[in-house]
Amino acid sequence: MNLYHYFDKTTGPFCNMSDLSDDEAGELLKRIRIEKPDSMCAKRQDSYVDDRRKFENILKEEFIKKGGKPVRQSPHYMVVEQCKWLESWYENSDYIKIPIEEFDVSMLSFTYGDSHPTFSDKVNDGKEYRKKLYTYEEILGIIDKYGLPQDWNADGKHGPERYVEVHVWSDETIFQTRSK
């Protein structure tokens, strides 16, 4: 299994908006809207920073409930296997691919689909993976049962799940990758 991180080449990988203060993150979102108006990031709702912090708190609480010991306040984001749709999010798109064996899997959590719709009160379709966070071992069973969303829902017509999201709760492998 490979984990992918998509980013804009002009910014670089693993530049995490959640590492900024609320004001700095808000200003960054405004700057993206001006400088990269055609990017997916520029189309985010005004409440995006607040929403992101809310969902990251849920992710962290759920990770700790499962025995996780996060080193970071908020995770770095990756996805399981390649997702062509994510390449369209950035004007100068690129990605980093890292084999899962390079990670301490106890520092990873997963959602089947993006964490925002997974934990949103607006998505109530009764699917078993809603409002759930998974460990590595658990997500393998969900992937085995349903497949990868990018294979059966590449166009998004069958719901909000387009990929399996990975939450990386440590900087260790990320910083090793950034320094290469």
CSV table of C-alpha atoms in Angstrom, one decimal:
chain,number,residue,atom,x,y,z
A,1,MET,CA,0.0,0.0,0.0
A,2,ASN,CA,1.2,3.5,-0.9
A,3,LEU,CA,0.2,6.8,0.7
A,4,TYR,CA,-0.1,9.9,-1.5
A,5,HIS,CA,0.1,13.5,-0.6
A,6,TYR,CA,-1.0,16.0,-3.2
A,7,PHE,CA,0.1,19.6,-3.2
A,8,ASP,CA,0.9,22.7,-5.3
A,9,LYS,CA,4.5,22.7,-6.6
A,10,THR,CA,4.7,26.5,-5.9
A,11,THR,CA,4.0,25.9,-2.2
A,12,GLY,CA,5.6,22.5,-1.6
A,13,PRO,CA,4.5,19.4,0.3
A,14,PHE,CA,3.1,19.1,3.8
A,15,CYS,CA,2.5,22.8,4.3
A,16,ASN,CA,-0.3,22.4,6.8
A,17,MET,CA,-2.8,25.1,7.2
A,18,SER,CA,-3.7,23.7,10.6
A,19,ASP,CA,-0.2,24.7,11.9
A,20,LEU,CA,-1.2,28.3,11.5
A,21,SER,CA,-3.2,30.5,13.9
A,22,ASP,CA,-6.8,31.1,13.0
A,23,ASP,CA,-6.0,34.6,11.6
A,24,GLU,CA,-3.0,33.3,9.6
A,25,ALA,CA,-5.1,30.4,8.2
A,26,GLY,CA,-7.9,32.9,7.2
A,27,GLU,CA,-5.4,35.2,5.5
A,28,LEU,CA,-3.9,32.2,3.7
A,29,LEU,CA,-7.3,31.2,2.4
A,30,LYS,CA,-8.0,34.8,1.2
A,31,ARG,CA,-4.6,34.9,-0.6
A,32,ILE,CA,-5.3,31.5,-2.3
A,33,ARG,CA,-8.6,32.9,-3.5
A,34,ILE,CA,-6.8,35.9,-5.1
A,35,GLU,CA,-3.6,34.2,-6.4
A,36,LYS,CA,-5.0,30.8,-7.4
A,37,PRO,CA,-8.7,31.4,-8.1
A,38,ASP,CA,-9.1,28.3,-10.3
A,39,SER,CA,-7.9,25.9,-7.6
A,40,MET,CA,-10.2,23.7,-5.5
A,41,CYS,CA,-8.8,25.4,-2.4
A,42,ALA,CA,-10.0,28.8,-3.6
A,43,LYS,CA,-13.6,27.5,-3.7
A,44,ARG,CA,-13.8,26.5,0.0
A,45,GLN,CA,-16.6,27.9,2.0
A,46,ASP,CA,-16.0,30.9,4.3
A,47,SER,CA,-16.3,28.7,7.4
A,48,TYR,CA,-13.6,26.3,6.1
A,49,VAL,CA,-11.0,27.1,8.8
A,50,ASP,CA,-13.5,26.7,11.6
A,51,ASP,CA,-14.9,23.6,10.1
A,52,ARG,CA,-11.5,22.1,9.6
A,53,ARG,CA,-10.5,22.7,13.3
A,54,LYS,CA,-13.8,21.2,14.4
A,55,PHE,CA,-13.3,18.0,12.4
A,56,GLU,CA,-9.6,17.8,13.4
A,57,ASN,CA,-10.7,17.9,17.0
A,58,ILE,CA,-13.1,15.0,16.4
A,59,LEU,CA,-10.3,13.1,14.5
A,60,LYS,CA,-7.9,13.6,17.4
A,61,GLU,CA,-10.5,12.6,20.1
A,62,GLU,CA,-11.4,9.4,18.1
A,63,PHE,CA,-7.8,8.6,17.5
A,64,ILE,CA,-7.1,8.8,21.3
A,65,LYS,CA,-10.2,6.7,22.1
A,66,LYS,CA,-8.6,4.0,19.8
A,67,GLY,CA,-5.4,4.1,21.8
A,68,GLY,CA,-3.6,6.5,19.5
A,69,LYS,CA,-0.9,8.8,21.0
A,70,PRO,CA,-0.8,11.8,18.6
A,71,VAL,CA,2.4,13.8,18.6
A,72,ARG,CA,0.9,16.6,16.5
A,73,GLN,CA,-2.1,18.8,17.5
A,74,SER,CA,-3.6,18.2,14.0
A,75,PRO,CA,-2.7,15.6,11.4
A,76,HIS,CA,-0.9,15.8,8.1
A,77,TYR,CA,-3.2,14.5,5.3
A,78,MET,CA,-2.5,11.8,2.8
A,79,VAL,CA,-4.7,9.3,0.9
A,80,VAL,CA,-4.5,5.6,0.2
A,81,GLU,CA,-3.2,5.0,-3.3
A,82,GLN,CA,-3.4,7.4,-6.2
A,83,CYS,CA,-6.4,9.6,-6.7
A,84,LYS,CA,-6.5,11.4,-10.1
A,85,TRP,CA,-9.2,13.7,-8.9
A,86,LEU,CA,-7.0,15.2,-6.2
A,87,GLU,CA,-4.5,16.2,-8.9
A,88,SER,CA,-7.2,18.6,-10.2
A,89,TRP,CA,-7.2,20.5,-6.9
A,90,TYR,CA,-4.0,22.5,-7.6
A,91,GLU,CA,-2.9,24.7,-10.5
A,92,ASN,CA,0.6,23.2,-10.4
A,93,SER,CA,-0.2,19.8,-9.0
A,94,ASP,CA,2.3,17.3,-7.8
A,95,TYR,CA,2.4,14.5,-5.3
A,96,ILE,CA,4.6,12.5,-3.1
A,97,LYS,CA,4.2,8.7,-2.8
A,98,ILE,CA,5.4,7.0,0.3
A,99,PRO,CA,5.1,3.2,1.0
A,100,ILE,CA,3.1,2.6,4.2
A,101,GLU,CA,6.1,0.5,5.5
A,102,GLU,CA,8.0,3.8,6.1
A,103,PHE,CA,5.4,4.9,8.7
A,104,ASP,CA,4.8,3.8,12.2
A,105,VAL,CA,1.2,2.7,11.6
A,106,SER,CA,0.3,3.4,15.2
A,107,MET,CA,0.6,7.1,14.2
A,108,LEU,CA,-1.9,6.8,11.4
A,109,SER,CA,-5.7,7.0,11.4
A,110,PHE,CA,-8.1,6.7,8.5
A,111,THR,CA,-11.5,7.7,7.3
A,112,TYR,CA,-13.3,6.0,4.4
A,113,GLY,CA,-13.7,9.2,2.4
A,114,ASP,CA,-12.8,12.8,3.4
A,115,SER,CA,-13.1,13.4,7.1
A,116,HIS,CA,-15.3,16.5,6.6
A,117,PRO,CA,-18.3,14.7,5.1
A,118,THR,CA,-17.5,11.6,7.1
A,119,PHE,CA,-18.2,13.5,10.4
A,120,SER,CA,-20.6,16.1,9.0
A,121,ASP,CA,-24.1,16.3,10.4
A,122,LYS,CA,-25.2,17.1,6.8
A,123,VAL,CA,-24.3,13.6,5.5
A,124,ASN,CA,-26.8,11.1,6.9
A,125,ASP,CA,-27.0,8.2,4.4
A,126,GLY,CA,-26.6,5.4,6.9
A,127,LYS,CA,-23.4,4.0,5.5
A,128,GLU,CA,-21.4,2.0,8.1
A,129,TYR,CA,-18.3,4.1,7.7
A,130,ARG,CA,-19.9,7.4,8.5
A,131,LYS,CA,-18.8,9.1,11.7
A,132,LYS,CA,-16.0,6.5,12.1
A,133,LEU,CA,-12.3,6.7,12.3
A,134,TYR,CA,-10.2,3.6,11.7
A,135,THR,CA,-6.9,2.1,12.6
A,136,TYR,CA,-4.7,0.7,9.9
A,137,GLU,CA,-5.9,-2.9,10.6
A,138,GLU,CA,-9.5,-1.7,10.6
A,139,ILE,CA,-9.3,0.2,7.4
A,140,LEU,CA,-7.9,-2.8,5.6
A,141,GLY,CA,-11.1,-4.6,6.3
A,142,ILE,CA,-13.2,-1.7,5.1
A,143,ILE,CA,-11.2,-1.4,1.9
A,144,ASP,CA,-11.5,-5.2,1.4
A,145,LYS,CA,-15.3,-4.9,1.8
A,146,TYR,CA,-15.9,-1.8,-0.3
A,147,GLY,CA,-12.8,-1.2,-2.4
A,148,LEU,CA,-11.1,2.1,-2.9
A,149,PRO,CA,-13.6,5.0,-3.5
A,150,GLN,CA,-11.5,6.4,-6.4
A,151,ASP,CA,-12.1,3.1,-8.2
A,152,TRP,CA,-15.9,3.0,-7.9
A,153,ASN,CA,-16.7,6.7,-7.4
A,154,ALA,CA,-14.0,8.6,-9.4
A,155,ASP,CA,-16.6,11.1,-10.6
A,156,GLY,CA,-18.3,11.6,-7.2
A,157,LYS,CA,-21.8,10.5,-8.5
A,158,HIS,CA,-22.2,7.9,-5.7
A,159,GLY,CA,-21.6,10.1,-2.7
A,160,PRO,CA,-18.9,12.2,-1.1
A,161,GLU,CA,-16.3,9.5,-0.7
A,162,ARG,CA,-13.6,9.8,-3.4
A,163,TYR,CA,-10.6,8.4,-1.5
A,164,VAL,CA,-9.5,6.9,1.8
A,165,GLU,CA,-8.1,9.7,3.9
A,166,VAL,CA,-5.0,9.1,6.0
A,167,HIS,CA,-4.2,11.2,9.1
A,168,VAL,CA,-0.5,11.3,10.0
A,169,TRP,CA,-0.1,12.2,13.7
A,170,SER,CA,3.7,12.5,13.7
A,171,ASP,CA,6.2,14.5,11.8
A,172,GLU,CA,8.8,11.8,11.7
A,173,THR,CA,8.3,10.3,8.2
A,174,ILE,CA,7.0,13.6,6.8
A,175,PHE,CA,10.2,15.5,7.7
A,176,GLN,CA,12.4,12.7,6.4
A,177,THR,CA,10.5,12.9,3.1
A,178,ARG,CA,10.6,16.7,3.0
A,179,SER,CA,14.4,16.7,3.5
A,180,LYS,CA,15.0,14.4,0.5
